[in-house]
Amino acid sequence: VGFVPTMGALHEGHLSLIERACRENNKAIVSLFVNPLQFSPKEDYQRYPRPFAKDSRLCRQAGVNLLFHPTVQDLYPQGFNTQVEVKGWSDILCGTFRPGHFKGVATVVLKLLHLAQPDRAYFGEKDFQQLQIIRKMTEDLNLPVRTIGCPTIRQKDGLALSSRNVYLKPGERIRARRFQQILRWGVQMARGQKRSSETENIMRKELLKIPGLKLDYVRVVDSKTLDRPRTLEGRLRILAAVWLGKTRLIDNVPLICKN
Ligand code: AMP
């Protein structure tokens, strides 16, 4: 059994995971659940898009065997009082700016994994910190599931597909393209550098040149542990989060280094 947890508003990114789950398993399960636990009170839980009929049609067309669409009551009945946290991994990077977010993610994913009992679960590299936190949780808790990371699907101009892209105003959409170009440029630039802080500083300056952009962070991290390396060696990744108007965008790219 292959399983793909989602919050719906499905796009090609989700579909790449879903199609892979259908291909690699006898049965494929998809969940659609906008998880209130991972949104802070100021975030977009209420306005998050919920096009259920379209999502359900896309799943059927892809060959999904079971679509799980629980209500909030189903997953969090009155008195629900347990949460899971991967300590030290949840309060860095995006977690610094979204306190409680990864606790909400880990909790719902653990519940969904228990309910679906899959052999393989598929997650996108687009949400790289989430993917690594889930890997760590499944390892720490000995969950009998293989966590599979899938490459980020992008629009033609490079912008990573996201359900939140619909919030971007036309001018912001054009500037969003530059965000991802700077990440790629950072990869090239890092080749001539020794220290990760140097790469981060130059990228920070370049990102802040985008009109109206608010930077949450740009960080070079170890791909497995999310730790901050001092030197540009090993398997690394550049992760960044920015705001364009009222839309928060995240993206990341691998950094191929010596060694
Ligand atoms: P979400 O509905 O945003 O919770 O995403 C559900 C799953 O789809 C997560 O594992 C995401 O990482 C993955 N995903 C979202 N966008 C993309 C994308 N552009 N490419 C690949 N996977 C994605």
mmCIF file of C-alpha atoms and ligand atoms in Angstrom:
data_model
loop_
_atom_site.group_PDB
_atom_site.id
_atom_site.type_symbol
_atom_site.label_atom_id
_atom_site.label_comp_id
_atom_site.label_asym_id
_atom_site.label_seq_id
_atom_site.Cartn_x
_atom_site.Cartn_y
_atom_site.Cartn_z
ATOM 1 C CA VAL A 1 0.000 0.000 0.000
ATOM 2 C CA GLY A 2 1.270 3.446 -0.960
ATOM 3 C CA PHE A 3 0.015 6.546 0.832
ATOM 4 C CA VAL A 4 0.087 10.257 -0.053
ATOM 5 C CA PRO A 5 -1.099 12.674 2.641
ATOM 6 C CA THR A 6 -2.186 16.078 1.273
ATOM 7 C CA MET A 7 -4.188 19.137 2.225
ATOM 8 C CA GLY A 8 -5.937 19.068 -1.159
ATOM 9 C CA ALA A 9 -6.141 21.798 -3.825
ATOM 10 C CA LEU A 10 -4.191 19.263 -5.847
ATOM 11 C CA HIS A 11 -1.744 20.348 -8.539
ATOM 12 C CA GLU A 12 0.908 18.632 -10.663
ATOM 13 C CA GLY A 13 3.242 18.471 -7.648
ATOM 14 C CA HIS A 14 0.757 16.405 -5.653
ATOM 15 C CA LEU A 15 -0.099 14.370 -8.736
ATOM 16 C CA SER A 16 3.535 13.376 -9.244
ATOM 17 C CA LEU A 17 3.470 11.806 -5.763
ATOM 18 C CA ILE A 18 0.060 10.229 -6.316
ATOM 19 C CA GLU A 19 1.014 8.757 -9.707
ATOM 20 C CA ARG A 20 4.191 7.334 -8.218
ATOM 21 C CA ALA A 21 2.260 5.790 -5.323
ATOM 22 C CA CYS A 22 -0.135 4.200 -7.841
ATOM 23 C CA ARG A 23 2.767 2.914 -9.951
ATOM 24 C CA GLU A 24 4.870 1.431 -7.166
ATOM 25 C CA ASN A 25 2.157 -0.228 -5.066
ATOM 26 C CA ASN A 26 -0.805 -2.588 -5.409
ATOM 27 C CA LYS A 27 -3.101 -0.068 -3.765
ATOM 28 C CA ALA A 28 -2.818 3.702 -3.372
ATOM 29 C CA ILE A 29 -4.439 5.791 -0.644
ATOM 30 C CA VAL A 30 -4.617 9.609 -0.702
ATOM 31 C CA SER A 31 -5.788 11.737 2.210
ATOM 32 C CA LEU A 32 -7.271 15.209 1.832
ATOM 33 C CA PHE A 33 -7.298 17.061 5.123
ATOM 34 C CA VAL A 34 -6.610 20.714 5.871
ATOM 35 C CA ASN A 35 -5.025 20.184 9.254
ATOM 36 C CA PRO A 36 -5.961 22.957 11.703
ATOM 37 C CA LEU A 37 -3.195 21.874 14.095
ATOM 38 C CA GLN A 38 -0.452 23.115 11.769
ATOM 39 C CA PHE A 39 -1.878 26.625 11.271
ATOM 40 C CA SER A 40 -1.378 29.409 13.804
ATOM 41 C CA PRO A 41 -4.434 31.592 14.545
ATOM 42 C CA LYS A 42 -3.093 34.322 12.225
ATOM 43 C CA GLU A 43 -2.510 31.971 9.277
ATOM 44 C CA ASP A 44 -4.696 31.067 6.294
ATOM 45 C CA TYR A 45 -6.588 28.029 7.670
ATOM 46 C CA GLN A 46 -10.013 29.503 6.876
ATOM 47 C CA ARG A 47 -9.189 30.703 3.376
ATOM 48 C CA TYR A 48 -7.068 27.680 2.366
ATOM 49 C CA PRO A 49 -8.587 26.412 -0.954
ATOM 50 C CA ARG A 50 -10.802 23.283 -0.669
ATOM 51 C CA PRO A 51 -11.919 22.237 -4.180
ATOM 52 C CA PHE A 52 -13.091 18.777 -3.105
ATOM 53 C CA ALA A 53 -14.979 17.769 -6.275
ATOM 54 C CA LYS A 54 -11.996 18.563 -8.507
ATOM 55 C CA ASP A 55 -9.517 16.851 -6.154
ATOM 56 C CA SER A 56 -11.651 13.749 -5.988
ATOM 57 C CA ARG A 57 -11.905 13.623 -9.808
ATOM 58 C CA LEU A 58 -8.107 13.994 -10.159
ATOM 59 C CA CYS A 59 -7.530 11.147 -7.694
ATOM 60 C CA ARG A 60 -9.973 8.896 -9.521
ATOM 61 C CA GLN A 61 -8.308 9.679 -12.873
ATOM 62 C CA ALA A 62 -4.881 8.904 -11.415
ATOM 63 C CA GLY A 63 -6.090 5.470 -10.284
ATOM 64 C CA VAL A 64 -6.246 6.074 -6.523
ATOM 65 C CA ASN A 65 -8.009 3.204 -4.736
ATOM 66 C CA LEU A 66 -9.067 5.032 -1.604
ATOM 67 C CA LEU A 67 -9.583 8.710 -0.882
ATOM 68 C CA PHE A 68 -9.653 9.535 2.819
ATOM 69 C CA HIS A 69 -11.369 12.859 3.541
ATOM 70 C CA PRO A 70 -11.918 13.045 7.298
ATOM 71 C CA THR A 71 -13.560 15.928 9.164
ATOM 72 C CA VAL A 72 -11.765 17.813 11.922
ATOM 73 C CA GLN A 73 -14.051 16.019 14.397
ATOM 74 C CA ASP A 74 -12.956 12.643 13.004
ATOM 75 C CA LEU A 75 -9.262 13.313 13.654
ATOM 76 C CA TYR A 76 -9.533 15.599 16.664
ATOM 77 C CA PRO A 77 -12.628 14.670 18.665
ATOM 78 C CA GLN A 78 -13.353 16.606 21.797
ATOM 79 C CA GLY A 79 -10.694 15.975 24.418
ATOM 80 C CA PHE A 80 -7.978 15.136 21.908
ATOM 81 C CA ASN A 81 -4.820 15.951 23.795
ATOM 82 C CA THR A 82 -1.726 14.297 22.331
ATOM 83 C CA GLN A 83 0.948 15.846 20.119
ATOM 84 C CA VAL A 84 4.237 14.628 18.691
ATOM 85 C CA GLU A 85 7.334 16.764 18.352
ATOM 86 C CA VAL A 86 10.733 16.071 16.813
ATOM 87 C CA LYS A 87 12.746 18.177 19.218
ATOM 88 C CA GLY A 88 15.449 20.414 17.827
ATOM 89 C CA TRP A 89 14.138 19.929 14.282
ATOM 90 C CA SER A 90 10.761 21.628 14.657
ATOM 91 C CA ASP A 91 11.885 24.971 15.986
ATOM 92 C CA ILE A 92 14.520 25.852 13.376
ATOM 93 C CA LEU A 93 14.187 27.273 9.820
ATOM 94 C CA CYS A 94 10.422 27.514 9.073
ATOM 95 C CA GLY A 95 9.696 26.434 12.663
ATOM 96 C CA THR A 96 11.220 29.678 13.977
ATOM 97 C CA PHE A 97 8.635 31.660 12.037
ATOM 98 C CA ARG A 98 5.745 29.213 12.431
ATOM 99 C CA PRO A 99 5.847 28.061 16.063
ATOM 100 C CA GLY A 100 3.915 24.831 16.556
ATOM 101 C CA HIS A 101 3.637 24.188 12.811
ATOM 102 C CA PHE A 102 5.806 21.061 12.641
ATOM 103 C CA LYS A 103 4.285 19.673 15.825
ATOM 104 C CA GLY A 104 0.929 19.882 14.046
ATOM 105 C CA VAL A 105 2.401 18.272 10.925
ATOM 106 C CA ALA A 106 4.110 15.423 12.801
ATOM 107 C CA THR A 107 0.961 14.736 14.838
ATOM 108 C CA VAL A 108 -1.366 14.527 11.848
ATOM 109 C CA VAL A 109 1.093 12.487 9.766
ATOM 110 C CA LEU A 110 1.559 10.008 12.615
ATOM 111 C CA LYS A 111 -2.228 9.649 12.967
ATOM 112 C CA LEU A 112 -2.675 9.256 9.214
ATOM 113 C CA LEU A 113 0.099 6.659 9.012
ATOM 114 C CA HIS A 114 -1.586 4.670 11.795
ATOM 115 C CA LEU A 115 -4.932 4.844 10.016
ATOM 116 C CA ALA A 116 -3.659 4.023 6.517
ATOM 117 C CA GLN A 117 -0.996 1.466 7.573
ATOM 118 C CA PRO A 118 0.971 1.969 4.332
ATOM 119 C CA ASP A 119 4.189 0.234 3.313
ATOM 120 C CA ARG A 120 5.390 3.399 1.591
ATOM 121 C CA ALA A 121 4.495 7.045 2.206
ATOM 122 C CA TYR A 122 5.316 9.762 -0.323
ATOM 123 C CA PHE A 123 6.321 13.344 0.478
ATOM 124 C CA GLY A 124 7.608 16.210 -1.663
ATOM 125 C CA GLU A 125 11.113 17.644 -1.425
ATOM 126 C CA LYS A 126 9.438 21.013 -1.924
ATOM 127 C CA ASP A 127 8.723 20.936 1.831
ATOM 128 C CA PHE A 128 12.206 19.762 2.648
ATOM 129 C CA GLN A 129 12.214 20.413 6.381
ATOM 130 C CA GLN A 130 8.864 18.610 6.682
ATOM 131 C CA LEU A 131 10.231 15.620 4.756
ATOM 132 C CA GLN A 132 13.273 15.322 7.016
ATOM 133 C CA ILE A 133 11.202 15.746 10.180
ATOM 134 C CA ILE A 134 8.873 12.951 9.063
ATOM 135 C CA ARG A 135 11.855 10.732 8.208
ATOM 136 C CA LYS A 136 13.277 11.376 11.660
ATOM 137 C CA MET A 137 9.941 10.719 13.363
ATOM 138 C CA THR A 138 9.386 7.418 11.541
ATOM 139 C CA GLU A 139 12.924 6.351 12.421
ATOM 140 C CA ASP A 140 12.720 7.451 16.082
ATOM 141 C CA LEU A 141 9.323 5.783 16.579
ATOM 142 C CA ASN A 142 10.176 2.624 14.586
ATOM 143 C CA LEU A 143 7.215 3.083 12.259
ATOM 144 C CA PRO A 144 7.007 0.231 9.748
ATOM 145 C CA VAL A 145 6.840 2.521 6.717
ATOM 146 C CA ARG A 146 9.299 3.654 4.045
ATOM 147 C CA THR A 147 9.305 7.417 3.639
ATOM 148 C CA ILE A 148 9.937 8.376 0.041
ATOM 149 C CA GLY A 149 11.029 11.887 -0.963
ATOM 150 C CA CYS A 150 9.928 13.033 -4.437
ATOM 151 C CA PRO A 151 11.435 15.857 -6.541
ATOM 152 C CA THR A 152 9.861 19.308 -6.632
ATOM 153 C CA ILE A 153 7.592 19.944 -9.619
ATOM 154 C CA ARG A 154 7.867 23.475 -11.014
ATOM 155 C CA GLN A 155 6.078 25.751 -13.420
ATOM 156 C CA LYS A 156 7.804 26.528 -16.721
ATOM 157 C CA ASP A 157 9.565 29.575 -15.268
ATOM 158 C CA GLY A 158 10.849 27.565 -12.305
ATOM 159 C CA LEU A 159 8.410 28.581 -9.567
ATOM 160 C CA ALA A 160 7.689 25.546 -7.372
ATOM 161 C CA LEU A 161 4.026 24.535 -7.602
ATOM 162 C CA SER A 162 2.118 25.240 -4.411
ATOM 163 C CA SER A 163 -1.557 25.398 -3.464
ATOM 164 C CA ARG A 164 -0.796 28.867 -2.095
ATOM 165 C CA ASN A 165 0.426 30.254 -5.461
ATOM 166 C CA VAL A 166 -3.219 31.157 -6.234
ATOM 167 C CA TYR A 167 -2.909 33.935 -3.637
ATOM 168 C CA LEU A 168 -0.159 35.717 -5.638
ATOM 169 C CA LYS A 169 -1.205 38.945 -7.373
ATOM 170 C CA PRO A 170 0.081 39.300 -10.983
ATOM 171 C CA GLY A 171 3.053 41.533 -10.011
ATOM 172 C CA GLU A 172 3.975 39.202 -7.150
ATOM 173 C CA ARG A 173 3.774 36.202 -9.453
ATOM 174 C CA ILE A 174 6.417 37.794 -11.714
ATOM 175 C CA ARG A 175 8.668 38.546 -8.750
ATOM 176 C CA ALA A 176 8.201 34.999 -7.424
ATOM 177 C CA ARG A 177 10.153 33.785 -10.441
ATOM 178 C CA ARG A 178 13.177 35.777 -9.319
ATOM 179 C CA PHE A 179 13.079 34.065 -5.889
ATOM 180 C CA GLN A 180 13.804 30.679 -7.366
ATOM 181 C CA GLN A 181 16.335 32.068 -9.846
ATOM 182 C CA ILE A 182 18.339 33.447 -6.919
ATOM 183 C CA LEU A 183 18.351 30.029 -5.247
ATOM 184 C CA ARG A 184 19.803 28.498 -8.402
ATOM 185 C CA TRP A 185 22.273 31.320 -8.735
ATOM 186 C CA GLY A 186 23.318 30.676 -5.116
ATOM 187 C CA VAL A 187 24.230 27.100 -6.060
ATOM 188 C CA GLN A 188 26.567 28.337 -8.809
ATOM 189 C CA MET A 189 28.045 31.028 -6.614
ATOM 190 C CA ALA A 190 28.725 28.634 -3.723
ATOM 191 C CA ARG A 191 31.195 26.738 -5.928
ATOM 192 C CA GLY A 192 33.760 29.509 -5.447
ATOM 193 C CA GLN A 193 33.180 29.840 -1.706
ATOM 194 C CA LYS A 194 34.358 28.092 1.433
ATOM 195 C CA ARG A 195 31.988 29.192 4.169
ATOM 196 C CA SER A 196 28.227 28.722 4.146
ATOM 197 C CA SER A 197 27.681 32.051 5.936
ATOM 198 C CA GLU A 198 29.328 33.823 2.997
ATOM 199 C CA THR A 199 26.895 32.194 0.544
ATOM 200 C CA GLU A 200 23.938 33.009 2.799
ATOM 201 C CA ASN A 201 24.950 36.667 3.151
ATOM 202 C CA ILE A 202 25.308 37.223 -0.580
ATOM 203 C CA MET A 203 22.010 35.482 -1.280
ATOM 204 C CA ARG A 204 20.259 37.477 1.441
ATOM 205 C CA LYS A 205 21.392 40.743 -0.194
ATOM 206 C CA GLU A 206 20.244 39.570 -3.611
ATOM 207 C CA LEU A 207 16.843 38.396 -2.358
ATOM 208 C CA LEU A 208 16.233 41.699 -0.593
ATOM 209 C CA LYS A 209 16.630 43.493 -3.938
ATOM 210 C CA ILE A 210 13.286 41.988 -5.037
ATOM 211 C CA PRO A 211 10.739 44.805 -4.560
ATOM 212 C CA GLY A 212 8.327 44.175 -1.681
ATOM 213 C CA LEU A 213 9.988 40.910 -0.632
ATOM 214 C CA LYS A 214 10.185 40.117 3.080
ATOM 215 C CA LEU A 215 12.790 37.505 3.925
ATOM 216 C CA ASP A 216 12.159 34.950 6.666
ATOM 217 C CA TYR A 217 15.444 33.109 6.099
ATOM 218 C CA VAL A 218 17.927 31.753 3.599
ATOM 219 C CA ARG A 219 20.110 28.997 4.988
ATOM 220 C CA VAL A 220 22.610 26.370 3.874
ATOM 221 C CA VAL A 221 21.882 23.109 5.726
ATOM 222 C CA ASP A 222 23.073 19.533 5.894
ATOM 223 C CA SER A 223 20.568 17.553 3.789
ATOM 224 C CA LYS A 224 20.032 14.864 6.401
ATOM 225 C CA THR A 225 20.282 16.586 9.777
ATOM 226 C CA LEU A 226 19.278 20.143 8.768
ATOM 227 C CA ASP A 227 22.307 21.305 10.799
ATOM 228 C CA ARG A 228 24.186 24.383 9.687
ATOM 229 C CA PRO A 229 27.583 23.426 8.218
ATOM 230 C CA ARG A 230 30.485 25.834 8.646
ATOM 231 C CA THR A 231 32.192 24.895 5.436
ATOM 232 C CA LEU A 232 30.632 24.055 2.094
ATOM 233 C CA GLU A 233 31.351 20.340 2.214
ATOM 234 C CA GLY A 234 29.177 17.245 2.194
ATOM 235 C CA ARG A 235 25.554 16.819 1.107
ATOM 236 C CA LEU A 236 24.024 20.226 1.527
ATOM 237 C CA ARG A 237 20.912 22.128 0.516
ATOM 238 C CA ILE A 238 19.927 25.771 0.370
ATOM 239 C CA LEU A 239 16.523 26.412 1.986
ATOM 240 C CA ALA A 240 14.672 29.722 1.920
ATOM 241 C CA ALA A 241 11.326 31.246 2.892
ATOM 242 C CA VAL A 242 10.082 34.642 1.757
ATOM 243 C CA TRP A 243 6.891 36.680 1.724
ATOM 244 C CA LEU A 244 5.533 38.400 -1.362
ATOM 245 C CA GLY A 245 2.587 40.466 -0.173
ATOM 246 C CA LYS A 246 0.391 38.136 1.879
ATOM 247 C CA THR A 247 1.828 34.953 0.377
ATOM 248 C CA ARG A 248 4.600 32.948 2.003
ATOM 249 C CA LEU A 249 6.775 31.007 -0.444
ATOM 250 C CA ILE A 250 9.293 28.310 0.409
ATOM 251 C CA ASP A 251 11.774 26.594 -1.853
ATOM 252 C CA ASN A 252 15.070 24.704 -1.716
ATOM 253 C CA VAL A 253 17.780 23.416 -4.032
ATOM 254 C CA PRO A 254 20.531 20.813 -3.619
ATOM 255 C CA LEU A 255 24.085 22.044 -3.319
ATOM 256 C CA ILE A 256 26.567 19.637 -4.867
ATOM 257 C CA CYS A 257 29.863 20.052 -3.020
ATOM 258 C CA LYS A 258 33.345 18.571 -2.979
ATOM 259 C CA ASN A 259 33.564 15.362 -0.916
HETATM 260 P P1 AMP B 1 0.312 19.826 0.934
HETATM 261 O O1 AMP B 1 -1.033 19.572 0.337
HETATM 262 O O2 AMP B 1 0.822 21.200 0.673
HETATM 263 O O3 AMP B 1 0.368 19.431 2.379
HETATM 264 O O4 AMP B 1 1.317 18.854 0.186
HETATM 265 C C1 AMP B 1 1.121 17.464 0.165
HETATM 266 C C2 AMP B 1 2.370 16.807 -0.329
HETATM 267 O O5 AMP B 1 2.665 17.245 -1.660
HETATM 268 C C3 AMP B 1 3.612 17.166 0.519
HETATM 269 O O6 AMP B 1 4.408 16.006 0.691
HETATM 270 C C4 AMP B 1 4.302 18.208 -0.318
HETATM 271 O O7 AMP B 1 5.691 18.273 -0.093
HETATM 272 C C5 AMP B 1 4.002 17.704 -1.731
HETATM 273 N N1 AMP B 1 4.157 18.790 -2.697
HETATM 274 C C6 AMP B 1 3.586 20.027 -2.643
HETATM 275 N N2 AMP B 1 4.009 20.787 -3.671
HETATM 276 C C7 AMP B 1 4.862 20.022 -4.395
HETATM 277 C C8 AMP B 1 5.642 20.240 -5.578
HETATM 278 N N3 AMP B 1 5.619 21.397 -6.215
HETATM 279 N N4 AMP B 1 6.413 19.219 -6.031
HETATM 280 C C9 AMP B 1 6.439 18.031 -5.374
HETATM 281 N N5 AMP B 1 5.743 17.771 -4.259
HETATM 282 C C10 AMP B 1 4.959 18.742 -3.764
#
